[in-house]
Amino acid sequence: MKARTSTRTRLVRGAAATATAAVLAGGVVATSASADGSSDGGSTENAYTIPNYASARVAGMPQQYDSGQYANMPAVTGAMACDPGNPDGISPVAGRQWAYYSGDGSLGSRNANVTVTGWTSGAKALNAITTDGTQCTLQEGWRQVDSTRFSRTLTNGTEYAVVTRVNNVLVAVVAGDQGSPAANKRVALGEAAKATGRVVLNYPPAA
C-alpha cells in the first residue's frame, strides 16, 4: 500500500510540475476554458474561497502576513497602486495575499509578495494587467519584459514580478532586495512556479 501511495504522489506531483512548466512556457493547462467577454465586480467579499497556496518560506524569508479572504485587492501586490488606479477597470471576485520579508521588514530588507486572485475571466484579467485595465494599475516604472499565453514577467529595473494564469485564477509573485535584479527575477520565477503548481493541484471548485 505504501508503495502504491508513494507512486501516486509522485505521479500527481509530476503532473503538477508539467502543468506549471506549461504555464510559464506558454503551454495549455488542462482546466475548463474561460469566457473572455465578461466583466468583473468590485466587491470586497470573495465569491469563493482561495485556499492556502503559500509557502512557509520564500527564499529563506518567513511568511509574515496572510490577508485572508478579500476580493478587492491588486492582482500584483507590490507592483500596483489602487489610488487612484482605474475606477472603470475590472476587479477580482476573490483574492488572498501573503507577504514575506527578512528581519523587521525595514527599508532594504529582502521581501516578496504572493497574490492569488480569482476573476470572471482569467484571460481578460491577465491581458489587463499590462494595459492598466484592472482597478489597480502598475506603479510608475513597471513594464512588461516577457509574456506567454499564460504568463507575464514585469520589472521596474530592480524588482521583478511574475504573473501566471490557471483558467480564471492569477498567481502573482513580486520579489525585491534579494541582492540583485537577477536574484529578484530568480526568486519571483521560482515561487510563481511553486504556487502555480499548487493551484493546478487544488483549483477552487467554484472558480
mmCIF file of C-alpha atoms in Angstrom:
data_model
loop_
_atom_site.group_PDB
_atom_site.id
_atom_site.type_symbol
_atom_site.label_atom_id
_atom_site.label_comp_id
_atom_site.label_asym_id
_atom_site.label_seq_id
_atom_site.Cartn_x
_atom_site.Cartn_y
_atom_site.Cartn_z
ATOM 1 C CA MET A 1 0.000 0.000 0.000
ATOM 2 C CA LYS A 2 2.806 2.412 0.876
ATOM 3 C CA ALA A 3 4.487 1.833 -2.455
ATOM 4 C CA ARG A 4 1.248 2.487 -4.338
ATOM 5 C CA THR A 5 0.603 5.704 -2.384
ATOM 6 C CA SER A 6 4.155 6.879 -2.967
ATOM 7 C CA THR A 7 3.879 6.166 -6.681
ATOM 8 C CA ARG A 8 0.581 8.042 -6.926
ATOM 9 C CA THR A 9 2.060 11.008 -5.053
ATOM 10 C CA ARG A 10 4.973 11.143 -7.453
ATOM 11 C CA LEU A 11 2.624 10.975 -10.432
ATOM 12 C CA VAL A 12 0.440 13.800 -9.088
ATOM 13 C CA ARG A 13 3.454 15.961 -8.321
ATOM 14 C CA GLY A 14 4.872 15.219 -11.735
ATOM 15 C CA ALA A 15 1.614 16.242 -13.395
ATOM 16 C CA ALA A 16 1.569 19.493 -11.427
ATOM 17 C CA ALA A 17 5.177 20.223 -12.355
ATOM 18 C CA THR A 18 4.417 19.589 -16.020
ATOM 19 C CA ALA A 19 1.379 21.865 -15.916
ATOM 20 C CA THR A 20 3.350 24.594 -14.138
ATOM 21 C CA ALA A 21 6.119 24.432 -16.712
ATOM 22 C CA ALA A 22 3.483 24.692 -19.433
ATOM 23 C CA VAL A 23 2.051 27.839 -17.855
ATOM 24 C CA LEU A 24 5.443 29.539 -17.565
ATOM 25 C CA ALA A 25 6.371 28.470 -21.095
ATOM 26 C CA GLY A 26 3.041 29.428 -22.612
ATOM 27 C CA GLY A 27 1.574 25.960 -22.973
ATOM 28 C CA VAL A 28 -2.012 24.892 -22.359
ATOM 29 C CA VAL A 29 -3.189 23.919 -18.884
ATOM 30 C CA ALA A 30 -5.936 21.311 -18.756
ATOM 31 C CA THR A 31 -8.696 23.216 -16.995
ATOM 32 C CA SER A 32 -12.012 24.410 -18.314
ATOM 33 C CA ALA A 33 -11.958 27.369 -20.697
ATOM 34 C CA SER A 34 -12.909 30.829 -19.508
ATOM 35 C CA ALA A 35 -15.241 33.304 -21.177
ATOM 36 C CA ASP A 36 -13.222 36.312 -22.304
ATOM 37 C CA GLY A 37 -16.049 38.788 -22.713
ATOM 38 C CA SER A 38 -17.365 39.095 -19.163
ATOM 39 C CA SER A 39 -16.836 41.919 -16.690
ATOM 40 C CA ASP A 40 -15.900 41.665 -13.027
ATOM 41 C CA GLY A 41 -17.375 43.350 -9.987
ATOM 42 C CA GLY A 42 -15.704 45.290 -7.174
ATOM 43 C CA SER A 43 -16.968 43.601 -4.003
ATOM 44 C CA THR A 44 -14.614 43.073 -1.059
ATOM 45 C CA GLU A 45 -16.268 39.725 -0.281
ATOM 46 C CA ASN A 46 -14.849 36.681 -2.018
ATOM 47 C CA ALA A 47 -17.165 34.878 -4.421
ATOM 48 C CA TYR A 48 -15.338 31.705 -3.369
ATOM 49 C CA THR A 49 -12.521 30.687 -1.035
ATOM 50 C CA ILE A 50 -8.886 30.953 -2.100
ATOM 51 C CA PRO A 51 -7.043 28.005 -0.487
ATOM 52 C CA ASN A 52 -3.679 28.401 1.209
ATOM 53 C CA TYR A 53 -1.304 28.200 -1.745
ATOM 54 C CA ALA A 54 1.561 29.925 0.076
ATOM 55 C CA SER A 55 4.934 28.536 1.093
ATOM 56 C CA ALA A 56 6.007 28.786 4.729
ATOM 57 C CA ARG A 57 9.166 30.477 3.436
ATOM 58 C CA VAL A 58 10.224 32.109 0.192
ATOM 59 C CA ALA A 59 13.977 32.158 -0.447
ATOM 60 C CA GLY A 60 14.522 31.718 3.288
ATOM 61 C CA MET A 61 12.182 34.574 4.250
ATOM 62 C CA PRO A 62 9.385 33.607 6.670
ATOM 63 C CA GLN A 63 5.742 34.270 5.893
ATOM 64 C CA GLN A 64 4.841 37.387 7.886
ATOM 65 C CA TYR A 65 1.307 38.171 6.727
ATOM 66 C CA ASP A 66 -1.799 36.477 5.341
ATOM 67 C CA SER A 67 -4.582 38.810 4.200
ATOM 68 C CA GLY A 68 -7.279 36.172 4.459
ATOM 69 C CA GLN A 69 -10.175 36.189 2.004
ATOM 70 C CA TYR A 70 -10.511 39.632 0.405
ATOM 71 C CA ALA A 71 -11.596 40.194 -3.172
ATOM 72 C CA ASN A 72 -10.853 43.861 -3.803
ATOM 73 C CA MET A 73 -7.055 43.742 -3.934
ATOM 74 C CA PRO A 74 -4.409 44.380 -6.598
ATOM 75 C CA ALA A 75 -3.607 41.478 -8.878
ATOM 76 C CA VAL A 76 0.121 42.150 -8.410
ATOM 77 C CA THR A 77 0.725 43.340 -4.853
ATOM 78 C CA GLY A 78 3.936 45.345 -4.683
ATOM 79 C CA ALA A 79 3.829 46.479 -8.295
ATOM 80 C CA MET A 80 0.389 48.110 -8.444
ATOM 81 C CA ALA A 81 -1.342 51.131 -6.928
ATOM 82 C CA CYS A 82 -5.090 51.336 -6.314
ATOM 83 C CA ASP A 83 -5.396 55.036 -5.519
ATOM 84 C CA PRO A 84 -6.322 56.493 -7.909
ATOM 85 C CA GLY A 85 -5.977 53.324 -10.002
ATOM 86 C CA ASN A 86 -8.618 52.835 -12.681
ATOM 87 C CA PRO A 87 -12.183 53.151 -11.348
ATOM 88 C CA ASP A 88 -13.528 51.611 -14.560
ATOM 89 C CA GLY A 89 -11.117 48.674 -14.531
ATOM 90 C CA ILE A 90 -12.132 45.086 -13.884
ATOM 91 C CA SER A 91 -11.807 43.731 -10.344
ATOM 92 C CA PRO A 92 -11.149 40.263 -8.935
ATOM 93 C CA VAL A 93 -14.027 38.273 -7.487
ATOM 94 C CA ALA A 94 -11.752 36.517 -4.992
ATOM 95 C CA GLY A 95 -8.319 37.174 -3.561
ATOM 96 C CA ARG A 96 -5.702 36.352 -0.952
ATOM 97 C CA GLN A 97 -2.223 37.731 -0.391
ATOM 98 C CA TRP A 98 0.838 36.662 1.592
ATOM 99 C CA ALA A 99 3.882 38.779 2.482
ATOM 100 C CA TYR A 100 7.425 37.645 3.220
ATOM 101 C CA TYR A 101 10.374 39.638 4.467
ATOM 102 C CA SER A 102 13.596 39.238 6.385
ATOM 103 C CA GLY A 103 14.383 40.885 9.718
ATOM 104 C CA ASP A 104 11.967 43.597 10.793
ATOM 105 C CA GLY A 105 10.870 44.426 7.270
ATOM 106 C CA SER A 106 12.592 47.814 7.250
ATOM 107 C CA LEU A 107 13.598 49.535 4.021
ATOM 108 C CA GLY A 108 16.103 47.418 2.117
ATOM 109 C CA SER A 109 15.056 44.132 3.714
ATOM 110 C CA ARG A 110 14.648 41.153 1.411
ATOM 111 C CA ASN A 111 10.964 40.873 0.554
ATOM 112 C CA ALA A 112 8.388 39.086 -1.574
ATOM 113 C CA ASN A 113 4.634 39.184 -2.069
ATOM 114 C CA VAL A 114 2.465 36.339 -3.327
ATOM 115 C CA THR A 115 -1.036 37.228 -4.523
ATOM 116 C CA VAL A 116 -3.690 34.826 -5.810
ATOM 117 C CA THR A 117 -6.803 36.350 -7.356
ATOM 118 C CA GLY A 118 -9.893 34.884 -8.992
ATOM 119 C CA TRP A 119 -11.617 36.565 -11.937
ATOM 120 C CA THR A 120 -14.722 36.225 -14.049
ATOM 121 C CA SER A 121 -12.309 35.842 -16.969
ATOM 122 C CA GLY A 122 -8.721 34.959 -16.170
ATOM 123 C CA ALA A 123 -7.612 35.545 -19.758
ATOM 124 C CA LYS A 124 -9.084 39.028 -19.796
ATOM 125 C CA ALA A 125 -7.528 39.824 -16.413
ATOM 126 C CA LEU A 126 -4.049 38.673 -17.450
ATOM 127 C CA ASN A 127 -4.172 40.888 -20.539
ATOM 128 C CA ALA A 128 -5.496 43.825 -18.499
ATOM 129 C CA ILE A 129 -2.569 43.830 -16.071
ATOM 130 C CA THR A 130 -0.159 45.427 -18.530
ATOM 131 C CA THR A 131 -2.729 47.782 -20.080
ATOM 132 C CA ASP A 132 -3.924 49.307 -16.790
ATOM 133 C CA GLY A 133 -7.241 47.598 -17.349
ATOM 134 C CA THR A 134 -7.762 46.375 -13.783
ATOM 135 C CA GLN A 135 -8.988 48.508 -10.877
ATOM 136 C CA CYS A 136 -5.383 48.809 -9.667
ATOM 137 C CA THR A 137 -2.712 49.939 -12.113
ATOM 138 C CA LEU A 138 1.028 49.396 -12.462
ATOM 139 C CA GLN A 139 3.188 51.794 -10.493
ATOM 140 C CA GLU A 140 5.453 54.159 -12.394
ATOM 141 C CA GLY A 141 8.453 52.416 -13.919
ATOM 142 C CA TRP A 142 6.974 48.922 -14.076
ATOM 143 C CA ARG A 143 6.937 47.382 -17.549
ATOM 144 C CA GLN A 144 6.442 44.009 -19.193
ATOM 145 C CA VAL A 145 9.641 42.281 -20.322
ATOM 146 C CA ASP A 146 8.322 38.839 -21.274
ATOM 147 C CA SER A 147 4.989 37.202 -21.978
ATOM 148 C CA THR A 148 3.421 33.902 -22.960
ATOM 149 C CA ARG A 149 -0.187 32.917 -23.412
ATOM 150 C CA PHE A 150 -0.377 32.070 -19.713
ATOM 151 C CA SER A 151 2.188 34.353 -18.056
ATOM 152 C CA ARG A 152 3.689 37.823 -17.825
ATOM 153 C CA THR A 153 7.057 38.924 -16.462
ATOM 154 C CA LEU A 154 7.462 42.540 -15.358
ATOM 155 C CA THR A 155 10.182 44.670 -13.785
ATOM 156 C CA ASN A 156 10.839 48.209 -12.647
ATOM 157 C CA GLY A 157 14.532 47.745 -13.313
ATOM 158 C CA THR A 158 15.343 46.184 -9.945
ATOM 159 C CA GLU A 159 12.318 44.286 -8.595
ATOM 160 C CA TYR A 160 10.646 41.549 -10.622
ATOM 161 C CA ALA A 161 7.085 40.287 -10.882
ATOM 162 C CA VAL A 162 5.877 37.050 -12.452
ATOM 163 C CA VAL A 163 2.170 36.531 -13.112
ATOM 164 C CA THR A 164 0.699 33.216 -14.255
ATOM 165 C CA ARG A 165 -2.818 32.128 -15.153
ATOM 166 C CA VAL A 166 -4.591 28.855 -14.436
ATOM 167 C CA ASN A 167 -8.007 29.218 -16.064
ATOM 168 C CA ASN A 168 -9.694 32.032 -14.068
ATOM 169 C CA VAL A 169 -7.073 32.274 -11.321
ATOM 170 C CA LEU A 170 -3.999 34.522 -11.452
ATOM 171 C CA VAL A 171 -0.875 33.907 -9.385
ATOM 172 C CA ALA A 172 1.500 36.854 -8.927
ATOM 173 C CA VAL A 173 4.859 36.948 -7.160
ATOM 174 C CA VAL A 174 6.870 40.131 -6.666
ATOM 175 C CA ALA A 175 10.409 39.906 -5.266
ATOM 176 C CA GLY A 176 12.730 42.716 -4.201
ATOM 177 C CA ASP A 177 16.029 43.404 -2.443
ATOM 178 C CA GLN A 178 17.325 39.864 -2.961
ATOM 179 C CA GLY A 179 20.802 41.169 -3.776
ATOM 180 C CA SER A 180 20.475 41.900 -7.496
ATOM 181 C CA PRO A 181 17.837 42.200 -10.217
ATOM 182 C CA ALA A 182 18.804 38.713 -11.411
ATOM 183 C CA ALA A 183 18.221 37.318 -7.914
ATOM 184 C CA ASN A 184 14.863 39.099 -7.699
ATOM 185 C CA LYS A 185 13.840 37.524 -11.006
ATOM 186 C CA ARG A 186 15.008 34.085 -9.906
ATOM 187 C CA VAL A 187 13.003 34.258 -6.662
ATOM 188 C CA ALA A 188 9.872 35.515 -8.442
ATOM 189 C CA LEU A 189 10.053 32.804 -11.110
ATOM 190 C CA GLY A 190 10.740 30.061 -8.579
ATOM 191 C CA GLU A 191 7.919 30.919 -6.206
ATOM 192 C CA ALA A 192 5.478 31.540 -9.065
ATOM 193 C CA ALA A 193 6.186 28.017 -10.314
ATOM 194 C CA LYS A 194 5.534 26.552 -6.852
ATOM 195 C CA ALA A 195 2.324 28.479 -6.234
ATOM 196 C CA THR A 196 1.027 27.783 -9.738
ATOM 197 C CA GLY A 197 1.612 24.078 -9.213
ATOM 198 C CA ARG A 198 -0.480 24.219 -6.036
ATOM 199 C CA VAL A 199 -3.310 25.955 -7.886
ATOM 200 C CA VAL A 200 -3.239 23.246 -10.561
ATOM 201 C CA LEU A 201 -3.441 20.554 -7.862
ATOM 202 C CA ASN A 202 -6.150 22.289 -5.824
ATOM 203 C CA TYR A 203 -8.108 24.540 -8.163
ATOM 204 C CA PRO A 204 -11.024 26.343 -6.434
ATOM 205 C CA PRO A 205 -14.148 24.366 -7.433
ATOM 206 C CA ALA A 206 -16.268 27.495 -7.849
ATOM 207 C CA ALA A 207 -13.746 29.412 -9.963
#
